PDB file of C-alpha atoms in Angstrom:
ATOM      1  CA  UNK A   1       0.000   0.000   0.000  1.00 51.00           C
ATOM      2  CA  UNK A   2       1.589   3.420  -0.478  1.00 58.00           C
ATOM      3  CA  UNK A   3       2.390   5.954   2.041  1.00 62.00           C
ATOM      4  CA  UNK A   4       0.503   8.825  -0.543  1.00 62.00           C
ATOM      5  CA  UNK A   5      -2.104  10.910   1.607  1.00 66.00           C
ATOM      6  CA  UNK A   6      -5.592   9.646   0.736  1.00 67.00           C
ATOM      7  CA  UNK A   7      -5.719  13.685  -1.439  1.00 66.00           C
ATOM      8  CA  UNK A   8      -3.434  12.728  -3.486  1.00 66.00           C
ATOM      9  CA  UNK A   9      -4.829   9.642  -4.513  1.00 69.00           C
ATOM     10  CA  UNK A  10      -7.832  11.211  -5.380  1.00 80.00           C
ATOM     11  CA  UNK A  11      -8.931  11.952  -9.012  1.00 87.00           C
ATOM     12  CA  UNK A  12      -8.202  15.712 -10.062  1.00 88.00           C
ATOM     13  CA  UNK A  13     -10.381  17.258 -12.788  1.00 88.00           C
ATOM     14  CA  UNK A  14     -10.831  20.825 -13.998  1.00 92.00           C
ATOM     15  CA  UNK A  15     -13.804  22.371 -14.948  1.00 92.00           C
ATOM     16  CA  UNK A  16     -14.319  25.334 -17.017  1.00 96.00           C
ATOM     17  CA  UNK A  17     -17.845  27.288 -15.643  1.00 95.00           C
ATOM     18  CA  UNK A  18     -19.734  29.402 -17.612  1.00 97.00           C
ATOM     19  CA  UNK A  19     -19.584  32.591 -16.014  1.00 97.00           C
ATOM     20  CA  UNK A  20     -21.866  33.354 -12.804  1.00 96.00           C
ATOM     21  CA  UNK A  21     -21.676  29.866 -11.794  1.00 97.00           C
ATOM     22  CA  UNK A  22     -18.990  29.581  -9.820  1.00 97.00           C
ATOM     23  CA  UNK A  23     -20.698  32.382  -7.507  1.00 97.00           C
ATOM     24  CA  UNK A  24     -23.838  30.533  -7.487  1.00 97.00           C
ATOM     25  CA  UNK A  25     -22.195  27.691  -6.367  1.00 97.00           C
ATOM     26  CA  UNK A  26     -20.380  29.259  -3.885  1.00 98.00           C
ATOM     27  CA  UNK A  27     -23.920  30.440  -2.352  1.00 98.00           C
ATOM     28  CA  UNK A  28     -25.276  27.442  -2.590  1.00 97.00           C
ATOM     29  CA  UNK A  29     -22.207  26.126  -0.371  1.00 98.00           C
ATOM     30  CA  UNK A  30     -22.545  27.973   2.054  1.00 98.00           C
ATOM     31  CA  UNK A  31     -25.779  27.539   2.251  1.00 98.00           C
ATOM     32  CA  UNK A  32     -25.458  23.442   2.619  1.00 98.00           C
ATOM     33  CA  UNK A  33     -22.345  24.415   4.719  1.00 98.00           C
ATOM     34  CA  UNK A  34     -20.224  22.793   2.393  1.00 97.00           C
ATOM     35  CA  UNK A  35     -17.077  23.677   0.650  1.00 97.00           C
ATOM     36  CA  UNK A  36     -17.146  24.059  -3.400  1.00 96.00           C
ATOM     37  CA  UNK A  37     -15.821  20.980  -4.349  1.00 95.00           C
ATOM     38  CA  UNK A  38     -18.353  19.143  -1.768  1.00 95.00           C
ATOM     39  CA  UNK A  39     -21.301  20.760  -3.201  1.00 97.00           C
ATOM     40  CA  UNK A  40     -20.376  20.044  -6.574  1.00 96.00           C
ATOM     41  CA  UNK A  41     -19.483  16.436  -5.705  1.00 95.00           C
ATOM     42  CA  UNK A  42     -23.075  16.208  -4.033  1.00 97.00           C
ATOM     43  CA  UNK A  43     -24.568  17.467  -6.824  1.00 96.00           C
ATOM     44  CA  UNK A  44     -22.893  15.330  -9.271  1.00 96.00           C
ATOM     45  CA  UNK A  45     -23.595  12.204  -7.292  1.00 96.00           C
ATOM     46  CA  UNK A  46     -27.725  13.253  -6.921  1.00 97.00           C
ATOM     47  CA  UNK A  47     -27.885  13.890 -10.870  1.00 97.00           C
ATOM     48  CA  UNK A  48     -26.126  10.372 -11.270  1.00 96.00           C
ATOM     49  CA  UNK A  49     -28.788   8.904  -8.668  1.00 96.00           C
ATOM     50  CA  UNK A  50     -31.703  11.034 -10.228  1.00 96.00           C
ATOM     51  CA  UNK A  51     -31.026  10.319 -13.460  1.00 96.00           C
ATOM     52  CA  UNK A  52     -31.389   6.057 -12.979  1.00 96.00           C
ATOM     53  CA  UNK A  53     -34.160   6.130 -11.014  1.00 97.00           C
ATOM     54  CA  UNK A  54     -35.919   8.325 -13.581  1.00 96.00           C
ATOM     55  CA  UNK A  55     -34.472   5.686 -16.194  1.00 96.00           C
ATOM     56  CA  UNK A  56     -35.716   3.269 -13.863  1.00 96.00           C
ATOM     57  CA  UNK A  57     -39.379   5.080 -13.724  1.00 96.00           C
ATOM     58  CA  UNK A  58     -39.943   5.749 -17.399  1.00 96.00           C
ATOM     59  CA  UNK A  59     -39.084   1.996 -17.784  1.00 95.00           C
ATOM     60  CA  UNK A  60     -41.742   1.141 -15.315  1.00 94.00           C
ATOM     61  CA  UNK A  61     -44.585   3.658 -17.148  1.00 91.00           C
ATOM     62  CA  UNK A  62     -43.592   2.217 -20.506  1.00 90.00           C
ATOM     63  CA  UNK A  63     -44.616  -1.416 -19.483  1.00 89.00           C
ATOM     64  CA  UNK A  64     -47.498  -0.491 -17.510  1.00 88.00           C
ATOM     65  CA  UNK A  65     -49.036   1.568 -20.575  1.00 86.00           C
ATOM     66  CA  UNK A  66     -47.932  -1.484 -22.704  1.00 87.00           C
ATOM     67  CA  UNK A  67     -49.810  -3.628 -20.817  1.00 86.00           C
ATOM     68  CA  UNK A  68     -53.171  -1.602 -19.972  1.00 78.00           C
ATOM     69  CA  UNK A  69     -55.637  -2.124 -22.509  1.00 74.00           C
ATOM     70  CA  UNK A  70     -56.144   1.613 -24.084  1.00 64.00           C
ATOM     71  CA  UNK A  71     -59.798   1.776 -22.413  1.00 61.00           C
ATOM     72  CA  UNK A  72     -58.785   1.521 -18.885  1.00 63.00           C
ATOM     73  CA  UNK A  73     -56.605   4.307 -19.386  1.00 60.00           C
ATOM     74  CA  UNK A  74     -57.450   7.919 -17.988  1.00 67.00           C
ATOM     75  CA  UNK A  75     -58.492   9.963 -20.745  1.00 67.00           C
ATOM     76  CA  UNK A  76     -58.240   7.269 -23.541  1.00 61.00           C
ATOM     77  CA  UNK A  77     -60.638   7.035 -26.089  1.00 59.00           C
ATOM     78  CA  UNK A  78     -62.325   3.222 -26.589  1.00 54.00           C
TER      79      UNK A  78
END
């Protein structure tokens, strides 16, 4: 195992922001009591998470509708 800080081992990436962002994240840390790179981490991770349950969801509406006959539907015309 190496003797590297845990820091150092971590992945480094730059970002260019468009401009304004940076402040608005910087509000929005300190408002979650964060630092920058936490609240952009966090918000990273929730679009990840958000993003396959909504893939997870649509999947889920797609069969139901497939499988409802068109009548029982709300709306739908027999």
């Amino acid at each position: 195992m190496s003797n590297q800080p845990k820091r150092q081992l971590e992945e480094k990436f730059v970002v260019r922001l468009p401009d304004g962002m940076r402040e608005r994240i910087a509000l929005q840390a300190r408002e979650n009591t964060r630092s920058m790179n936490s609240e952009i981490v966090h918000r990273l991770e929730t679009t990840v998470e958000l993003e396959a349950a909504l893939g997870r969801a649509l999947k889920i509406i797609d069969q139901l509708l497939a499988a409802a006959p068109a009548c029982e539907l709300p709306g739908a015309r027999a």
